[in-house]
Each structure stands twice: as structure tokens, then as C-alpha cells.
PDB file of C-alpha atoms in Angstrom:
ATOM      1  CA  MET C   1      -2.758  11.301  29.567  1.00  0.00           C
ATOM      2  CA  ASP C   2       0.592  13.009  28.876  1.00  0.00           C
ATOM      3  CA  ALA C   3       3.163  11.913  26.300  1.00  0.00           C
ATOM      4  CA  LEU C   4       5.367   9.993  28.748  1.00  0.00           C
ATOM      5  CA  ALA C   5       2.356   8.102  30.105  1.00  0.00           C
ATOM      6  CA  ILE C   6       1.408   7.141  26.574  1.00  0.00           C
ATOM      7  CA  ILE C   7       4.942   5.900  25.880  1.00  0.00           C
ATOM      8  CA  ASN C   8       4.769   3.795  29.029  1.00  0.00           C
ATOM      9  CA  LEU C   9       1.463   2.337  27.964  1.00  0.00           C
ATOM     10  CA  ILE C  10       2.819   1.351  24.565  1.00  0.00           C
ATOM     11  CA  ALA C  11       6.040   0.067  26.143  1.00  0.00           C
ATOM     12  CA  THR C  12       4.037  -2.206  28.433  1.00  0.00           C
ATOM     13  CA  VAL C  13       2.217  -3.625  25.444  1.00  0.00           C
ATOM     14  CA  ILE C  14       5.359  -4.273  23.414  1.00  0.00           C
ATOM     15  CA  LYS C  15       7.396  -5.255  26.494  1.00  0.00           C
ATOM     16  CA  THR C  16      10.153  -2.699  25.983  1.00  0.00           C
ATOM     17  CA  ALA C  17      11.933  -1.206  28.979  1.00  0.00           C
ATOM     18  CA  VAL C  18      11.848   2.570  29.254  1.00  0.00           C
ATOM     19  CA  ASP C  19      14.106   4.425  31.623  1.00  0.00           C
ATOM     20  CA  LEU C  20      14.798   8.077  32.046  1.00  0.00           C
ATOM     21  CA  THR C  21      18.320   8.681  30.728  1.00  0.00           C
ATOM     22  CA  PRO C  22      18.711  11.914  28.735  1.00  0.00           C
ATOM     23  CA  ALA C  23      18.859  10.011  25.427  1.00  0.00           C
ATOM     24  CA  ILE C  24      15.673   8.180  26.306  1.00  0.00           C
ATOM     25  CA  ILE C  25      13.934  11.404  27.303  1.00  0.00           C
ATOM     26  CA  LYS C  26      14.776  12.779  23.837  1.00  0.00           C
ATOM     27  CA  THR C  27      13.478   9.519  22.322  1.00  0.00           C
ATOM     28  CA  ALA C  28      10.283   9.936  24.318  1.00  0.00           C
ATOM     29  CA  GLU C  29       9.862  13.473  22.965  1.00  0.00           C
ATOM     30  CA  ASP C  30      10.370  12.292  19.372  1.00  0.00           C
ATOM     31  CA  ALA C  31       8.103   9.286  19.888  1.00  0.00           C
ATOM     32  CA  ALA C  32       5.287  11.177  21.657  1.00  0.00           C
ATOM     33  CA  PRO C  33       3.308  12.194  18.531  1.00  0.00           C
ATOM     34  CA  PHE C  34       3.355   8.579  17.312  1.00  0.00           C
ATOM     35  CA  ALA C  35       2.309   7.226  20.678  1.00  0.00           C
ATOM     36  CA  GLN C  36      -0.511   9.767  20.718  1.00  0.00           C
ATOM     37  CA  ALA C  37      -1.628   8.624  17.254  1.00  0.00           C
ATOM     38  CA  ILE C  38      -1.695   4.983  18.375  1.00  0.00           C
ATOM     39  CA  TYR C  39      -3.623   5.939  21.483  1.00  0.00           C
ATOM     40  CA  ASN C  40      -6.173   7.945  19.451  1.00  0.00           C
ATOM     41  CA  SER C  41      -6.649   5.190  16.886  1.00  0.00           C
ATOM     42  CA  LEU C  42      -6.454   1.977  18.942  1.00  0.00           C
ATOM     43  CA  ILE C  43      -7.812   3.101  22.278  1.00  0.00           C
ATOM     44  CA  LYS C  44     -10.117   6.018  21.509  1.00  0.00           C
ATOM     45  CA  GLY C  45     -11.153   4.508  18.155  1.00  0.00           C
ATOM     46  CA  GLU C  46     -10.858   7.791  16.273  1.00  0.00           C
ATOM     47  CA  LYS C  47     -10.991   7.711  12.483  1.00  0.00           C
ATOM     48  CA  VAL C  48      -7.667   8.646  10.897  1.00  0.00           C
ATOM     49  CA  THR C  49      -7.867  11.390   8.276  1.00  0.00           C
ATOM     50  CA  LYS C  50      -5.699  12.089   5.246  1.00  0.00           C
ATOM     51  CA  GLU C  51      -4.227  15.065   7.141  1.00  0.00           C
ATOM     52  CA  ASP C  52      -3.320  12.833  10.113  1.00  0.00           C
ATOM     53  CA  LEU C  53      -1.494  10.460   7.766  1.00  0.00           C
ATOM     54  CA  GLU C  54       0.351  13.336   6.099  1.00  0.00           C
ATOM     55  CA  ALA C  55       1.508  14.635   9.489  1.00  0.00           C
ATOM     56  CA  LEU C  56       2.769  11.166  10.475  1.00  0.00           C
ATOM     57  CA  GLU C  57       4.525  10.797   7.137  1.00  0.00           C
ATOM     58  CA  ALA C  58       6.273  14.155   7.547  1.00  0.00           C
ATOM     59  CA  ARG C  59       7.543  13.216  11.045  1.00  0.00           C
ATOM     60  CA  ILE C  60       8.752   9.815   9.838  1.00  0.00           C
ATOM     61  CA  THR C  61      10.569  11.391   6.889  1.00  0.00           C
ATOM     62  CA  GLU C  62      12.287  13.832   9.241  1.00  0.00           C
ATOM     63  CA  LEU C  63      13.430  11.042  11.584  1.00  0.00           C
ATOM     64  CA  SER C  64      14.488   8.800   8.720  1.00  0.00           C
ATOM     65  CA  ASN C  65      16.637  11.623   7.314  1.00  0.00           C
ATOM     66  CA  GLN C  66      18.356  11.897  10.691  1.00  0.00           C
ATOM     67  CA  LEU C  67      19.011   8.140  10.802  1.00  0.00           C
ATOM     68  CA  GLN C  68      20.306   8.110   7.225  1.00  0.00           C
ATOM     69  CA  LYS C  69      22.921  10.824   7.827  1.00  0.00           C
ATOM     70  CA  PRO C  70      26.266   9.370   6.649  1.00  0.00           C
ATOM     71  CA  LEU C  71      28.572   8.130   9.387  1.00  0.00           C
ATOM     72  CA  PRO C  72      31.967   9.794   9.795  1.00  0.00           C
ATOM     73  CA  PRO C  73      34.972   7.795   8.536  1.00  0.00           C
ATOM     74  CA  GLU C  74      36.101   5.033  10.894  1.00  0.00           C
ATOM     75  CA  GLU C  75      39.018   5.955  13.137  1.00  0.00           C
ATOM     76  CA  ASP C  76      41.981   3.603  13.231  1.00  0.00           C
TER      77      ASP C  76
ATOM     78  CA  MET E   1     -35.671 -24.113  -6.907  1.00  0.00           C
ATOM     79  CA  LYS E   2     -36.441 -21.027  -4.789  1.00  0.00           C
ATOM     80  CA  LYS E   3     -32.685 -20.487  -4.225  1.00  0.00           C
ATOM     81  CA  LEU E   4     -31.980 -20.640  -7.945  1.00  0.00           C
ATOM     82  CA  PHE E   5     -34.794 -18.191  -8.613  1.00  0.00           C
ATOM     83  CA  GLY E   6     -33.380 -15.827  -5.966  1.00  0.00           C
ATOM     84  CA  ILE E   7     -29.911 -16.006  -7.504  1.00  0.00           C
ATOM     85  CA  LEU E   8     -31.334 -15.299 -10.966  1.00  0.00           C
ATOM     86  CA  ILE E   9     -33.219 -12.251  -9.678  1.00  0.00           C
ATOM     87  CA  LEU E  10     -30.100 -10.958  -7.927  1.00  0.00           C
ATOM     88  CA  GLY E  11     -28.057 -11.474 -11.097  1.00  0.00           C
ATOM     89  CA  LEU E  12     -30.617  -9.595 -13.197  1.00  0.00           C
ATOM     90  CA  PHE E  13     -30.715  -6.781 -10.643  1.00  0.00           C
ATOM     91  CA  LEU E  14     -26.929  -6.420 -10.587  1.00  0.00           C
ATOM     92  CA  SER E  15     -26.541  -6.563 -14.350  1.00  0.00           C
ATOM     93  CA  GLY E  16     -29.281  -3.935 -14.598  1.00  0.00           C
ATOM     94  CA  CYS E  17     -27.395  -1.815 -12.147  1.00  0.00           C
ATOM     95  CA  ALA E  18     -24.183  -2.209 -14.163  1.00  0.00           C
ATOM     96  CA  THR E  19     -25.834  -1.031 -17.381  1.00  0.00           C
ATOM     97  CA  SER E  20     -27.692   1.812 -15.674  1.00  0.00           C
ATOM     98  CA  GLY E  21     -24.513   3.008 -13.880  1.00  0.00           C
ATOM     99  CA  PHE E  22     -25.987   2.573 -10.408  1.00  0.00           C
ATOM    100  CA  ASN E  23     -23.749   0.674  -8.005  1.00  0.00           C
ATOM    101  CA  PRO E  24     -25.756  -0.718  -5.069  1.00  0.00           C
ATOM    102  CA  PHE E  25     -22.572  -1.262  -3.114  1.00  0.00           C
ATOM    103  CA  GLY E  26     -21.562   2.348  -3.577  1.00  0.00           C
ATOM    104  CA  SER E  27     -18.061   3.725  -3.799  1.00  0.00           C
ATOM    105  CA  VAL E  28     -17.198   4.039  -0.124  1.00  0.00           C
ATOM    106  CA  GLN E  29     -13.738   4.980   1.036  1.00  0.00           C
ATOM    107  CA  ASN E  30     -12.179   2.195   3.034  1.00  0.00           C
ATOM    108  CA  PRO E  31     -11.518   3.756   6.459  1.00  0.00           C
ATOM    109  CA  ILE E  32      -9.787   0.628   7.691  1.00  0.00           C
ATOM    110  CA  ASN E  33      -6.868   1.313   5.333  1.00  0.00           C
ATOM    111  CA  ASN E  34      -6.124   4.728   6.843  1.00  0.00           C
ATOM    112  CA  ASN E  35      -6.350   3.456  10.406  1.00  0.00           C
ATOM    113  CA  ARG E  36      -4.209   0.379   9.716  1.00  0.00           C
ATOM    114  CA  LEU E  37      -1.605   2.469   7.911  1.00  0.00           C
ATOM    115  CA  ALA E  38      -1.580   5.034  10.732  1.00  0.00           C
ATOM    116  CA  GLU E  39      -0.996   2.284  13.292  1.00  0.00           C
ATOM    117  CA  ILE E  40       1.965   0.909  11.352  1.00  0.00           C
ATOM    118  CA  GLU E  41       3.375   4.381  10.703  1.00  0.00           C
ATOM    119  CA  SER E  42       3.016   5.283  14.377  1.00  0.00           C
ATOM    120  CA  THR E  43       4.617   2.042  15.553  1.00  0.00           C
ATOM    121  CA  TYR E  44       7.424   2.655  13.118  1.00  0.00           C
ATOM    122  CA  GLY E  45       7.768   6.242  14.309  1.00  0.00           C
ATOM    123  CA  ILE E  46       8.350   5.032  17.858  1.00  0.00           C
ATOM    124  CA  ALA E  47      10.933   2.470  16.709  1.00  0.00           C
ATOM    125  CA  LEU E  48      12.591   5.078  14.508  1.00  0.00           C
ATOM    126  CA  SER E  49      12.816   7.540  17.412  1.00  0.00           C
ATOM    127  CA  ALA E  50      14.856   5.006  19.374  1.00  0.00           C
ATOM    128  CA  ALA E  51      17.027   4.286  16.321  1.00  0.00           C
ATOM    129  CA  VAL E  52      17.743   7.994  15.825  1.00  0.00           C
ATOM    130  CA  ALA E  53      18.749   8.327  19.474  1.00  0.00           C
ATOM    131  CA  TYR E  54      21.115   5.379  18.963  1.00  0.00           C
ATOM    132  CA  ARG E  55      22.475   6.977  15.760  1.00  0.00           C
ATOM    133  CA  ASN E  56      23.201  10.185  17.667  1.00  0.00           C
ATOM    134  CA  THR E  57      25.095   8.367  20.428  1.00  0.00           C
ATOM    135  CA  ARG E  58      28.880   8.547  20.391  1.00  0.00           C
ATOM    136  CA  LEU E  59      30.323   5.926  18.036  1.00  0.00           C
ATOM    137  CA  CYS E  60      32.301   3.135  19.625  1.00  0.00           C
ATOM    138  CA  LYS E  61      36.001   3.220  18.719  1.00  0.00           C
ATOM    139  CA  LYS E  62      37.457   0.202  16.946  1.00  0.00           C
ATOM    140  CA  ASN E  63      37.347  -2.829  19.310  1.00  0.00           C
ATOM    141  CA  GLU E  64      35.585  -0.759  21.998  1.00  0.00           C
ATOM    142  CA  GLN E  65      32.808  -2.628  23.801  1.00  0.00           C
ATOM    143  CA  ALA E  66      29.570  -0.846  24.602  1.00  0.00           C
ATOM    144  CA  SER E  67      28.098  -1.399  28.054  1.00  0.00           C
ATOM    145  CA  VAL E  68      25.817   0.212  30.604  1.00  0.00           C
ATOM    146  CA  THR E  69      28.784   2.176  31.983  1.00  0.00           C
ATOM    147  CA  ASN E  70      30.376   2.820  28.564  1.00  0.00           C
ATOM    148  CA  ILE E  71      27.618   3.995  26.248  1.00  0.00           C
ATOM    149  CA  CYS E  72      28.530   4.044  22.576  1.00  0.00           C
ATOM    150  CA  ALA E  73      26.925   2.968  19.316  1.00  0.00           C
ATOM    151  CA  TYR E  74      28.299   0.307  17.023  1.00  0.00           C
ATOM    152  CA  ARG E  75      28.828   1.476  13.469  1.00  0.00           C
ATOM    153  CA  SER E  76      27.735  -1.953  12.136  1.00  0.00           C
ATOM    154  CA  VAL E  77      24.403  -1.728  13.979  1.00  0.00           C
ATOM    155  CA  ILE E  78      23.736   1.763  12.615  1.00  0.00           C
ATOM    156  CA  LEU E  79      24.442   0.516   9.089  1.00  0.00           C
ATOM    157  CA  LYS E  80      21.984  -2.371   9.603  1.00  0.00           C
ATOM    158  CA  LEU E  81      19.337   0.041  10.896  1.00  0.00           C
ATOM    159  CA  GLN E  82      19.883   2.370   7.940  1.00  0.00           C
ATOM    160  CA  ALA E  83      19.402  -0.512   5.485  1.00  0.00           C
ATOM    161  CA  ALA E  84      16.286  -1.759   7.297  1.00  0.00           C
ATOM    162  CA  ASP E  85      14.916   1.797   7.384  1.00  0.00           C
ATOM    163  CA  ARG E  86      15.268   2.041   3.603  1.00  0.00           C
ATOM    164  CA  ASN E  87      13.217  -1.183   3.264  1.00  0.00           C
ATOM    165  CA  VAL E  88      10.490   0.164   5.517  1.00  0.00           C
ATOM    166  CA  GLN E  89      10.431   3.508   3.714  1.00  0.00           C
ATOM    167  CA  THR E  90       9.951   1.758   0.352  1.00  0.00           C
ATOM    168  CA  ALA E  91       7.150  -0.430   1.718  1.00  0.00           C
ATOM    169  CA  LEU E  92       5.428   2.553   3.353  1.00  0.00           C
ATOM    170  CA  LYS E  93       5.697   4.638   0.163  1.00  0.00           C
ATOM    171  CA  ASN E  94       4.053   1.804  -1.785  1.00  0.00           C
ATOM    172  CA  ALA E  95       1.285   1.426   0.803  1.00  0.00           C
ATOM    173  CA  ARG E  96       0.601   5.190   0.879  1.00  0.00           C
ATOM    174  CA  LYS E  97       0.542   5.368  -2.940  1.00  0.00           C
ATOM    175  CA  PHE E  98      -1.825   2.384  -3.213  1.00  0.00           C
ATOM    176  CA  ILE E  99      -4.253   3.853  -0.683  1.00  0.00           C
ATOM    177  CA  ARG E 100      -4.169   7.306  -2.338  1.00  0.00           C
ATOM    178  CA  GLU E 101      -4.841   5.849  -5.777  1.00  0.00           C
ATOM    179  CA  ASN E 102      -7.302   3.157  -4.652  1.00  0.00           C
ATOM    180  CA  PRO E 103      -9.238   4.651  -1.714  1.00  0.00           C
ATOM    181  CA  THR E 104     -12.082   2.146  -1.899  1.00  0.00           C
ATOM    182  CA  LEU E 105     -10.006  -1.020  -2.217  1.00  0.00           C
ATOM    183  CA  ASP E 106      -8.655  -3.154   0.603  1.00  0.00           C
ATOM    184  CA  ALA E 107      -4.938  -2.379   0.987  1.00  0.00           C
ATOM    185  CA  PHE E 108      -4.287  -5.531   3.013  1.00  0.00           C
ATOM    186  CA  SER E 109      -1.437  -6.838   0.842  1.00  0.00           C
ATOM    187  CA  VAL E 110       0.607  -3.603   0.671  1.00  0.00           C
ATOM    188  CA  ILE E 111       0.017  -2.933   4.360  1.00  0.00           C
ATOM    189  CA  SER E 112       1.182  -6.481   5.159  1.00  0.00           C
ATOM    190  CA  VAL E 113       4.410  -5.868   3.250  1.00  0.00           C
ATOM    191  CA  ALA E 114       4.959  -2.669   5.256  1.00  0.00           C
ATOM    192  CA  GLN E 115       4.254  -4.571   8.463  1.00  0.00           C
ATOM    193  CA  GLN E 116       6.805  -7.231   7.567  1.00  0.00           C
ATOM    194  CA  ALA E 117       9.437  -4.606   6.788  1.00  0.00           C
ATOM    195  CA  LEU E 118       8.693  -2.966  10.140  1.00  0.00           C
ATOM    196  CA  GLY E 119       9.108  -6.379  11.804  1.00  0.00           C
ATOM    197  CA  GLY E 120      12.566  -6.650  10.236  1.00  0.00           C
ATOM    198  CA  PHE E 121      13.546  -3.239  11.608  1.00  0.00           C
ATOM    199  CA  GLN E 122      12.285  -4.078  15.086  1.00  0.00           C
ATOM    200  CA  ALA E 123      14.148  -7.401  15.009  1.00  0.00           C
ATOM    201  CA  ILE E 124      17.438  -5.552  14.526  1.00  0.00           C
ATOM    202  CA  GLN E 125      16.579  -3.245  17.400  1.00  0.00           C
ATOM    203  CA  ALA E 126      15.720  -6.208  19.638  1.00  0.00           C
ATOM    204  CA  GLU E 127      18.894  -8.103  18.693  1.00  0.00           C
ATOM    205  CA  TYR E 128      21.177  -5.182  19.515  1.00  0.00           C
ATOM    206  CA  GLY E 129      19.192  -3.639  22.368  1.00  0.00           C
ATOM    207  CA  VAL E 130      18.410  -0.418  20.533  1.00  0.00           C
ATOM    208  CA  ARG E 131      15.529   1.140  22.455  1.00  0.00           C
TER     209      ARG E 131
END
């Protein structure tokens, strides 16, 4: 199952629409490792290791840093 | 009478174990904690990916309306997402720390707090169509 198929599976479960605009494709690329982790844990029933958690934490920190970047001053 | 006798025997056995240092229940890592935390972190990662894409979208000018044909991001929504993200990060840090320091204990309460914070983040996304 490839990353986009996993995203679609999760999207069906949480009832979120996914369409293929460029921004959403980038979102799908960023979200793929997380979707894979959910698939491994929930569907394949794999045991999560300390290393798995550390990898997830590192990705989340990276994304959070991007979200937290200060906004430019408001234009009048 | 038999039940009372059984309870007394069990109590003696356990107190014996305590003094001898043997723990019949063992010291087993709680694997459920890691899996539950991974599920929340992964769900959050997906939500965060959408939020980052929104953050990187062109900002709407003052009084500009976003629409399907005019894609822009509202500054106020980004600020809300940033605040909600900080809440989730704090809750996740606490959950990770608890699990690292208490690997055999049930982390239900700290994981629940993280789940609630995640719910708050997702609510903002749902309200403003950030996906």
C-alpha cells in the first residue's frame, strides 16, 4: 500500500476530503510517515518501539517549527 | 471460610514476596503506552501536515475573502493553529516524559490530556476548513 493509499484510508476513517491540488500533494508527502505509522500500529498490530517514537517526535518537531514561524507584518 | 483462608494465604505470599524482593507481577514495560502514544502522535502529524500547508499558503490581504477560486490563508486562523499547536506540544512532551520515566505504569491520564489537546487542534482545522 503506497503513501497516498494510506492517506486515503485514514481520510475515509476520519471523513476528511482529500483532493490532488499541489498543496495537498505536499501535505500528503509530509503526512505519509504518520499515516504509515498508524497503519503499522492499528492495522498490522505492530509493537511500537522507542526508536519509532523518537522518529515520530522528530518529524512532529520539524513540522511544528514550520507552523510556528512568525508571520510577516500585516499589510495595510 | 474457605475464601477468607484463601485471601489470608495470598496476603502472606505477597508480603513474603515484598520482604524477599521477588515481585510475582514482575516489572513489565507497558507496551500499550507506546502504541497509544504513537497513534496520537501520528494522528497529530497528519493534522499538523495540513496546518503547515495552510501556513505556507499566501496570506489573505486585509478584508480579502478566501474561496475555492481565491486561495489564501487567514492570519487569524494561523495564529489560532499556532496557539493550539503549542498546547499539543506541551501535552505530548508531558506524555513522552511520563512514559520514559515510568515505563511500567499506565500512562492513561497523560495520554488523555494529549488526546484532548489534539481534539482542540482538530476542531480549529474543522471550523476553518484547514485540511
